[in-house]
PDB file of C-alpha atoms and ligand atoms in Angstrom:
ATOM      1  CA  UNK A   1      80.568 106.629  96.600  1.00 53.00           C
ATOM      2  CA  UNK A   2      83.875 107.344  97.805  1.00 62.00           C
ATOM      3  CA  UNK A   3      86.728 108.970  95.609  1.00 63.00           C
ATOM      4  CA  UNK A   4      89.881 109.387  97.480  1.00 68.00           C
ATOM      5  CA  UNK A   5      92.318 107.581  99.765  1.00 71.00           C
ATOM      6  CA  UNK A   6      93.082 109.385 102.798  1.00 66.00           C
ATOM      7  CA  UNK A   7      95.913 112.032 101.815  1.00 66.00           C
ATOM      8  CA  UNK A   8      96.858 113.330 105.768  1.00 66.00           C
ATOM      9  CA  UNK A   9     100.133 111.412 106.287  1.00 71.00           C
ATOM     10  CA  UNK A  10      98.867 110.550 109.753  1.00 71.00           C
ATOM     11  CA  UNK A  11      96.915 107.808 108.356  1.00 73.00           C
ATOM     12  CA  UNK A  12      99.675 105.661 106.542  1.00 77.00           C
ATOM     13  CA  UNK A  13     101.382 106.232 109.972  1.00 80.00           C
ATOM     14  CA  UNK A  14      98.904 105.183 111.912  1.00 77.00           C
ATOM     15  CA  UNK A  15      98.749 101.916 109.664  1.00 81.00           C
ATOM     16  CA  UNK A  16     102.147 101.477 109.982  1.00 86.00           C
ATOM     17  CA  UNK A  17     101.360 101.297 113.657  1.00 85.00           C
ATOM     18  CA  UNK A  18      98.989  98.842 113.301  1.00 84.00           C
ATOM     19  CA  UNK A  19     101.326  97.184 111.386  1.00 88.00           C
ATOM     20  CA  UNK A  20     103.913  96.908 114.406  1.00 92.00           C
ATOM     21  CA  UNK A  21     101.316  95.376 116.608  1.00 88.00           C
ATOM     22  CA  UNK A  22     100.049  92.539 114.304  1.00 88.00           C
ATOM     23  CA  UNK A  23     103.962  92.149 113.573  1.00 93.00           C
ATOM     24  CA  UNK A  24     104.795  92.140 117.671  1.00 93.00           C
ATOM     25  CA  UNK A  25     101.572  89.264 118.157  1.00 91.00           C
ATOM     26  CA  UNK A  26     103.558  87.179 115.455  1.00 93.00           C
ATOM     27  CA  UNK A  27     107.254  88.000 117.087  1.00 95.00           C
ATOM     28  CA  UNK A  28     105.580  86.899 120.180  1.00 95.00           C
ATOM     29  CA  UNK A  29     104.612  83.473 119.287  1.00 94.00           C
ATOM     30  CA  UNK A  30     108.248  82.640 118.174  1.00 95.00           C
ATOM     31  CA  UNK A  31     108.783  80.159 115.328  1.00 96.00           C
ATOM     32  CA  UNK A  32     106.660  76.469 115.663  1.00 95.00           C
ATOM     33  CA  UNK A  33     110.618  75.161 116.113  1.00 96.00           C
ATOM     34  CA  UNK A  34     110.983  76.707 119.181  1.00 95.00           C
ATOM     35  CA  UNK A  35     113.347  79.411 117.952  1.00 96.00           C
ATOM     36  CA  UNK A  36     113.439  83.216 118.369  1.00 97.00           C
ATOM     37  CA  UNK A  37     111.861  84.966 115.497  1.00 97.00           C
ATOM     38  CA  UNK A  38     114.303  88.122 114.565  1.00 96.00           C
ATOM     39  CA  UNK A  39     113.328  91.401 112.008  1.00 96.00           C
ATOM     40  CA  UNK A  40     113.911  90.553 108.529  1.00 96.00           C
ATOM     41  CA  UNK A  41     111.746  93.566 107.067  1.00 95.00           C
ATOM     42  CA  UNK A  42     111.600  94.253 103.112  1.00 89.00           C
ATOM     43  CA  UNK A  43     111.685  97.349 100.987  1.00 89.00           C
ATOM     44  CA  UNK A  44     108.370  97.515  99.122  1.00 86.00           C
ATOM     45  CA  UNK A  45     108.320 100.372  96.434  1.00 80.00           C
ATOM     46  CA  UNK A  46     104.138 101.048  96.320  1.00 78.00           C
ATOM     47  CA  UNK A  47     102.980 102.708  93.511  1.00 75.00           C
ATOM     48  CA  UNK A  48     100.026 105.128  93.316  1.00 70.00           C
ATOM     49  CA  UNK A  49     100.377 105.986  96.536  1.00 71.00           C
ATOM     50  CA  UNK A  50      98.269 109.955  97.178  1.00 67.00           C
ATOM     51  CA  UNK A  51     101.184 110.966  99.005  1.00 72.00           C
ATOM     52  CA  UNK A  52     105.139 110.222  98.931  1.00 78.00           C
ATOM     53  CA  UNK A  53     105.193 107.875 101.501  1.00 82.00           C
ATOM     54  CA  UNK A  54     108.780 107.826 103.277  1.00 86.00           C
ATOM     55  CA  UNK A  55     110.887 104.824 103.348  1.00 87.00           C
ATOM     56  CA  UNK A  56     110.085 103.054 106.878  1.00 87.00           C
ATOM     57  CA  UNK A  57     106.597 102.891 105.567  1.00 87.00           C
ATOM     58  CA  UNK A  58     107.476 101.373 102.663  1.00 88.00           C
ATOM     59  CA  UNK A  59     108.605  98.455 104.762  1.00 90.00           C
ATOM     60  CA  UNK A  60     106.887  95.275 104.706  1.00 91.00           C
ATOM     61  CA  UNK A  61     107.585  94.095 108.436  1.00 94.00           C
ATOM     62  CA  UNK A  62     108.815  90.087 108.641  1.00 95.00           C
ATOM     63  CA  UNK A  63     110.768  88.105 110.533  1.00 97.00           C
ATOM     64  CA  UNK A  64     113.256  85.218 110.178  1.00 97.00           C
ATOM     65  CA  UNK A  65     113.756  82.125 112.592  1.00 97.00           C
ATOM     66  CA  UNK A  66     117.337  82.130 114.542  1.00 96.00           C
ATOM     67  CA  UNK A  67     118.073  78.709 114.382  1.00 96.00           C
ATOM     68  CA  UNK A  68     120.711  77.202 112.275  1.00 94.00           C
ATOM     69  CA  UNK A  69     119.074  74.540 109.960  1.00 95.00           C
ATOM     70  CA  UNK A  70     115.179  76.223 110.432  1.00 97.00           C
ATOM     71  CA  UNK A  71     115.912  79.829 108.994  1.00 95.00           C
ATOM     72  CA  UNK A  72     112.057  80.199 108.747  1.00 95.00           C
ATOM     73  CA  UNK A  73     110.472  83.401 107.371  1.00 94.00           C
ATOM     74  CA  UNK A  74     107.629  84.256 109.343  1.00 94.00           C
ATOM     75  CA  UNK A  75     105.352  87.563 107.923  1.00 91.00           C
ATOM     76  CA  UNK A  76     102.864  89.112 109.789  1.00 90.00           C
ATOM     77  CA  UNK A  77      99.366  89.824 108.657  1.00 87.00           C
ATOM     78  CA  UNK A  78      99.167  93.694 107.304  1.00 86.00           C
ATOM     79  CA  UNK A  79      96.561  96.469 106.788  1.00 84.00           C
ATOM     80  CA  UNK A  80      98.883  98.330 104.304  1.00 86.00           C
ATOM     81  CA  UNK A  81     100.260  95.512 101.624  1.00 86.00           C
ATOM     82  CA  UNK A  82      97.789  92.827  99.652  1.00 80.00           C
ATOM     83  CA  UNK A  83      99.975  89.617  99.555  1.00 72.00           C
ATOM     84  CA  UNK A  84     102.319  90.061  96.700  1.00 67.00           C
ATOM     85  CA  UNK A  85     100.800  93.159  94.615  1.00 69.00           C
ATOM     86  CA  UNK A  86     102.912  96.231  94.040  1.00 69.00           C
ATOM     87  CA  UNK A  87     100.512  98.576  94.945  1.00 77.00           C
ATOM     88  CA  UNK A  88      98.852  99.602  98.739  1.00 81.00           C
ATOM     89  CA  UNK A  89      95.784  97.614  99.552  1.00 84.00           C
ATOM     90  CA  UNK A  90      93.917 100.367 100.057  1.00 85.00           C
ATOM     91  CA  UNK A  91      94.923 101.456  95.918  1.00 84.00           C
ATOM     92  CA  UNK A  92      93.738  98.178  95.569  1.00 87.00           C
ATOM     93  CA  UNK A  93      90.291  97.987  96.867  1.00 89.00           C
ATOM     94  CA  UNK A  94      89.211 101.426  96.103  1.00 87.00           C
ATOM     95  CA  UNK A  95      89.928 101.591  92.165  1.00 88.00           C
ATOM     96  CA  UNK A  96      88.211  98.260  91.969  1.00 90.00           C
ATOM     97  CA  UNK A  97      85.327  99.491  93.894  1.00 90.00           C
ATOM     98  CA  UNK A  98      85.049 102.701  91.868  1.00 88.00           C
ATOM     99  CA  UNK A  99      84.646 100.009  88.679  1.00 89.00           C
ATOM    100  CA  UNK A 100      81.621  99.227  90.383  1.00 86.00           C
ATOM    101  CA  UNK A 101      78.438 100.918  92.327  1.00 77.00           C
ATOM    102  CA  UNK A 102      76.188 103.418  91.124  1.00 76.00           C
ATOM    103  CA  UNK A 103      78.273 105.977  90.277  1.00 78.00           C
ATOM    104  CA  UNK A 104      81.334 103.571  88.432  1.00 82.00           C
ATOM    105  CA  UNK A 105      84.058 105.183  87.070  1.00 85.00           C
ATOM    106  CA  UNK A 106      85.498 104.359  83.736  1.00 89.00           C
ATOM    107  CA  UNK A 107      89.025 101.987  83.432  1.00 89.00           C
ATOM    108  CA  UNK A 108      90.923 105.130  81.439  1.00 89.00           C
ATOM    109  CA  UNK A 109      89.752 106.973  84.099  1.00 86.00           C
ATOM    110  CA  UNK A 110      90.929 105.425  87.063  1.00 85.00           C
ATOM    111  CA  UNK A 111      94.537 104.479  85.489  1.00 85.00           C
ATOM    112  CA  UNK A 112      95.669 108.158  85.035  1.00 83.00           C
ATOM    113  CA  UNK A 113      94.035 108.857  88.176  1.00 79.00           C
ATOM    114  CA  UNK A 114      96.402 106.146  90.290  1.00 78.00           C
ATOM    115  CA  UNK A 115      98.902 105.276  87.615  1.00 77.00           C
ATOM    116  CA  UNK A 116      97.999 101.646  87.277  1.00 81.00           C
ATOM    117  CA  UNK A 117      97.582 100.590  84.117  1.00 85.00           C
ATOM    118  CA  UNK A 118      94.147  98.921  82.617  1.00 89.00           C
ATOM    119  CA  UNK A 119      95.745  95.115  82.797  1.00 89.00           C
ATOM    120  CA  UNK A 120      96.688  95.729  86.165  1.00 86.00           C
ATOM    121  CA  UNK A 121      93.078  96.918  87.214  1.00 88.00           C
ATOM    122  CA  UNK A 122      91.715  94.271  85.173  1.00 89.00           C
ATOM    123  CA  UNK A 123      93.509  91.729  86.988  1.00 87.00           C
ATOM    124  CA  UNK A 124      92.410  93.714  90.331  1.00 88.00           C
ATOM    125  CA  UNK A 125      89.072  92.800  89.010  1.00 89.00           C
ATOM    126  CA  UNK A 126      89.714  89.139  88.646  1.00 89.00           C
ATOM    127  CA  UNK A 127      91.118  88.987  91.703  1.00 87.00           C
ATOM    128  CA  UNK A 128      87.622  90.198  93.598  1.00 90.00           C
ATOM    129  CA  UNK A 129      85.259  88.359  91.424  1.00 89.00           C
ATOM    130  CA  UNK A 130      87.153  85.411  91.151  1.00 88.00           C
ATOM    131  CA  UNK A 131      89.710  84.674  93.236  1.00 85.00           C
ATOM    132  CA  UNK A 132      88.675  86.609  96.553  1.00 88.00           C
ATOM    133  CA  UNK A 133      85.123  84.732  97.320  1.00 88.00           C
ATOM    134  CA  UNK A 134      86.928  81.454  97.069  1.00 86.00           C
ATOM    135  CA  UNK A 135      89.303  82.379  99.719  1.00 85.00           C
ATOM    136  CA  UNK A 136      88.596  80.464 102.706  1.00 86.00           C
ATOM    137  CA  UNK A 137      89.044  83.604 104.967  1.00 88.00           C
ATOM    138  CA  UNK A 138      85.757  84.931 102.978  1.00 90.00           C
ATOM    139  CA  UNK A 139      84.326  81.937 103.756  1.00 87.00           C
ATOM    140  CA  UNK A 140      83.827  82.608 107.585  1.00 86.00           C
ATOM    141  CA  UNK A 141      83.896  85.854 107.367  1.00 87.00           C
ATOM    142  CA  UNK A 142      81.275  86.349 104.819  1.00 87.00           C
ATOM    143  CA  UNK A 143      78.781  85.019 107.622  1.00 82.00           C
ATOM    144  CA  UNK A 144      79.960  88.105 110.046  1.00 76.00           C
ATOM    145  CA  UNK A 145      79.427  90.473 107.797  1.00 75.00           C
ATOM    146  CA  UNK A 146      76.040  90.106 106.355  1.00 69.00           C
ATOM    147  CA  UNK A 147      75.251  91.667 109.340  1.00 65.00           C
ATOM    148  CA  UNK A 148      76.709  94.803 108.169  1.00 62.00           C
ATOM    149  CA  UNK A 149      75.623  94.916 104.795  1.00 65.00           C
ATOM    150  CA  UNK A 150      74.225  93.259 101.391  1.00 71.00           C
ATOM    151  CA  UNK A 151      76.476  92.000  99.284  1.00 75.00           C
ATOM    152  CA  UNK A 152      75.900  93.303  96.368  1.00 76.00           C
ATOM    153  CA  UNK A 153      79.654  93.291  94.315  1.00 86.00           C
ATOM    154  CA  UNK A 154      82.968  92.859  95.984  1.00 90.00           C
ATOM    155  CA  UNK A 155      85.107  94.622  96.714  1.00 91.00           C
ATOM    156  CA  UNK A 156      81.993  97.455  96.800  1.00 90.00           C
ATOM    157  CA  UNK A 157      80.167  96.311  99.124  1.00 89.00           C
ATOM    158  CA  UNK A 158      83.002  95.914 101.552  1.00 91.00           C
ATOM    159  CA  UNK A 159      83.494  99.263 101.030  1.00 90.00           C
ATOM    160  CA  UNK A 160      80.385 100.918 101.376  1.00 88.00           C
ATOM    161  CA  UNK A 161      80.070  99.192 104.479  1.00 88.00           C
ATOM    162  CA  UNK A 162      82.713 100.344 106.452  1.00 89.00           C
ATOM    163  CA  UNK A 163      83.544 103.817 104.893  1.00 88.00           C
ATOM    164  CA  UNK A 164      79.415 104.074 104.705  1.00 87.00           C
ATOM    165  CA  UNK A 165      79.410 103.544 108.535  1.00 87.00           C
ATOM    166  CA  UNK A 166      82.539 105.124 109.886  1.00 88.00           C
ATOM    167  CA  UNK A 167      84.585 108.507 109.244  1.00 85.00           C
ATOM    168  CA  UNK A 168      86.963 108.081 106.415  1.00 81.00           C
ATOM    169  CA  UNK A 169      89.841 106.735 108.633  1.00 81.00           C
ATOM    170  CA  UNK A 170      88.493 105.103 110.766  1.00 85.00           C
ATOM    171  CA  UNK A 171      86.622 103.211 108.004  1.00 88.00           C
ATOM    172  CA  UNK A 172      90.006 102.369 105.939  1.00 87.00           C
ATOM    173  CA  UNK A 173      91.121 101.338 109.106  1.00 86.00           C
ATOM    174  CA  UNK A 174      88.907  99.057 110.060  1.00 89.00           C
ATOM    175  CA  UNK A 175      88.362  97.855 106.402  1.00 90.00           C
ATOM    176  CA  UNK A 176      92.102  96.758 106.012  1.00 89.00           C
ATOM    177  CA  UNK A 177      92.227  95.289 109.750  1.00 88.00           C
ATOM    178  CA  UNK A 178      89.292  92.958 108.499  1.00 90.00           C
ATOM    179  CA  UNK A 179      90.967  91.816 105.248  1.00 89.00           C
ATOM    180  CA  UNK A 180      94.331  91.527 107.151  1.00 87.00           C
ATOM    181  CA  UNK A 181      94.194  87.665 107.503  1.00 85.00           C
ATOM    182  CA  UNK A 182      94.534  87.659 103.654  1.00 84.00           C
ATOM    183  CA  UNK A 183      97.279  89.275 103.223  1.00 80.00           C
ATOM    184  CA  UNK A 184     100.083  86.247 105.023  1.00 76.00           C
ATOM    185  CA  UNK A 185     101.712  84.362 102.437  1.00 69.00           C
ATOM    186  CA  UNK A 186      99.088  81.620 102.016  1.00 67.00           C
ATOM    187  CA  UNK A 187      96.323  83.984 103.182  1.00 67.00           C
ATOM    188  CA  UNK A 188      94.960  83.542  99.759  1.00 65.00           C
ATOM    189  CA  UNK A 189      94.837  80.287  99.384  1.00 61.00           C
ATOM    190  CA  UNK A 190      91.981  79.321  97.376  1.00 53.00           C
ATOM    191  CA  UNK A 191      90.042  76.010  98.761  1.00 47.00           C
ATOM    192  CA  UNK A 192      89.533  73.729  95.749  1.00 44.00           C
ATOM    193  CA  UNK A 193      88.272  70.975  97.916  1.00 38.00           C
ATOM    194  CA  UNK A 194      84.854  72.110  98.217  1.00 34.00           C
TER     195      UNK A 194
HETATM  196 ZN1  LIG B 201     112.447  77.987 113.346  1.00 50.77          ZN
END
């Protein structure tokens, strides 16, 4: 099983990076009015983070449209912030993942470990057994990856696929760019209608 985020600050760097990119695609496509898309960024304040991460990476990149009487907020996919949640998506997915597996860790355990307390990992939990498979990003993408692995528990099985396959960053890496879609405002959206 696997116990620790990356700690090398190159990492969340490099994230950031990839960050810039997916947030240069959107910048690209302008706003569906027509109008020019300009940086509107937000201060995040991650918790739990293994190292003190300094403040342009605590950025969540966006933009807003330029035209009087649009004004549109348009955000970017990410591979460092889950939708909404306070904490870094990769905090996210790997204390959940260490609930499960052969080797699971206990709740206490993990919460003095990363500082989140045992609703929040509860919820966490929720989230990936509840919430998560319903999303219709898993829906299709579910289909692609039994390719790579069983499915066994989520998120798990996500990660023992990637970090099982790959060195340790290059595994969070590609991890978080495959969950990226999620992570739009309405990337979560849960399909009732089927
Ligand atoms: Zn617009």
């Amino acid at each position: 099983m696997y116990h620790d985020l990356p700690r090398s600050a190159s990492i969340w760097s490099f994230l950031l990076a990839v960050d810039e990119d997916l947030a240069a695609e959107t910048r690209k496509q302008g706003c569906p009015c027509g109008g020019r898309l300009h940086s509107a960024n937000f201060l995040r304040k991650p918790r739990g983070t293994p190292i003190q991460l300094p403040e342009h990476q605590r950025l969540r990149l966006s933009f807003c449209c330029d035209r009087d009487g649009c004004r549109k907020r348009a955000t970017p996919p990410s591979v460092r912030f889950l939708g909404p949640k306070v904490y870094l998506a990769a905090i996210v997915i790997l204390v959940s993942a260490m609930r499960q597996g052969p080797s699971s860790r206990r709740v206490s355990e993990l919460s003095k470990r990363f500082g989140a307390d045992e609703s929040t990992i509860a919820r966490w939990q929720t989230f990936w057994r509840e919430h998560f498979p319903q999303t219709p990003f898993w829906k299709v993408a579910r289909a692609g990856f039994v390719t790579l692995g069983e499915i066994v528990s989520l998120p798990y099985s996500l990660v023992d696929a990637f970090l099982g396959r790959y060195p340790p960053s290059e595994g969070w890496m590609f991890l978080l760019r495959f969950l990226s879609p999620i992570t739009v405002p309405g990337g979560l959206q849960i399909k009732v209608s089927q």
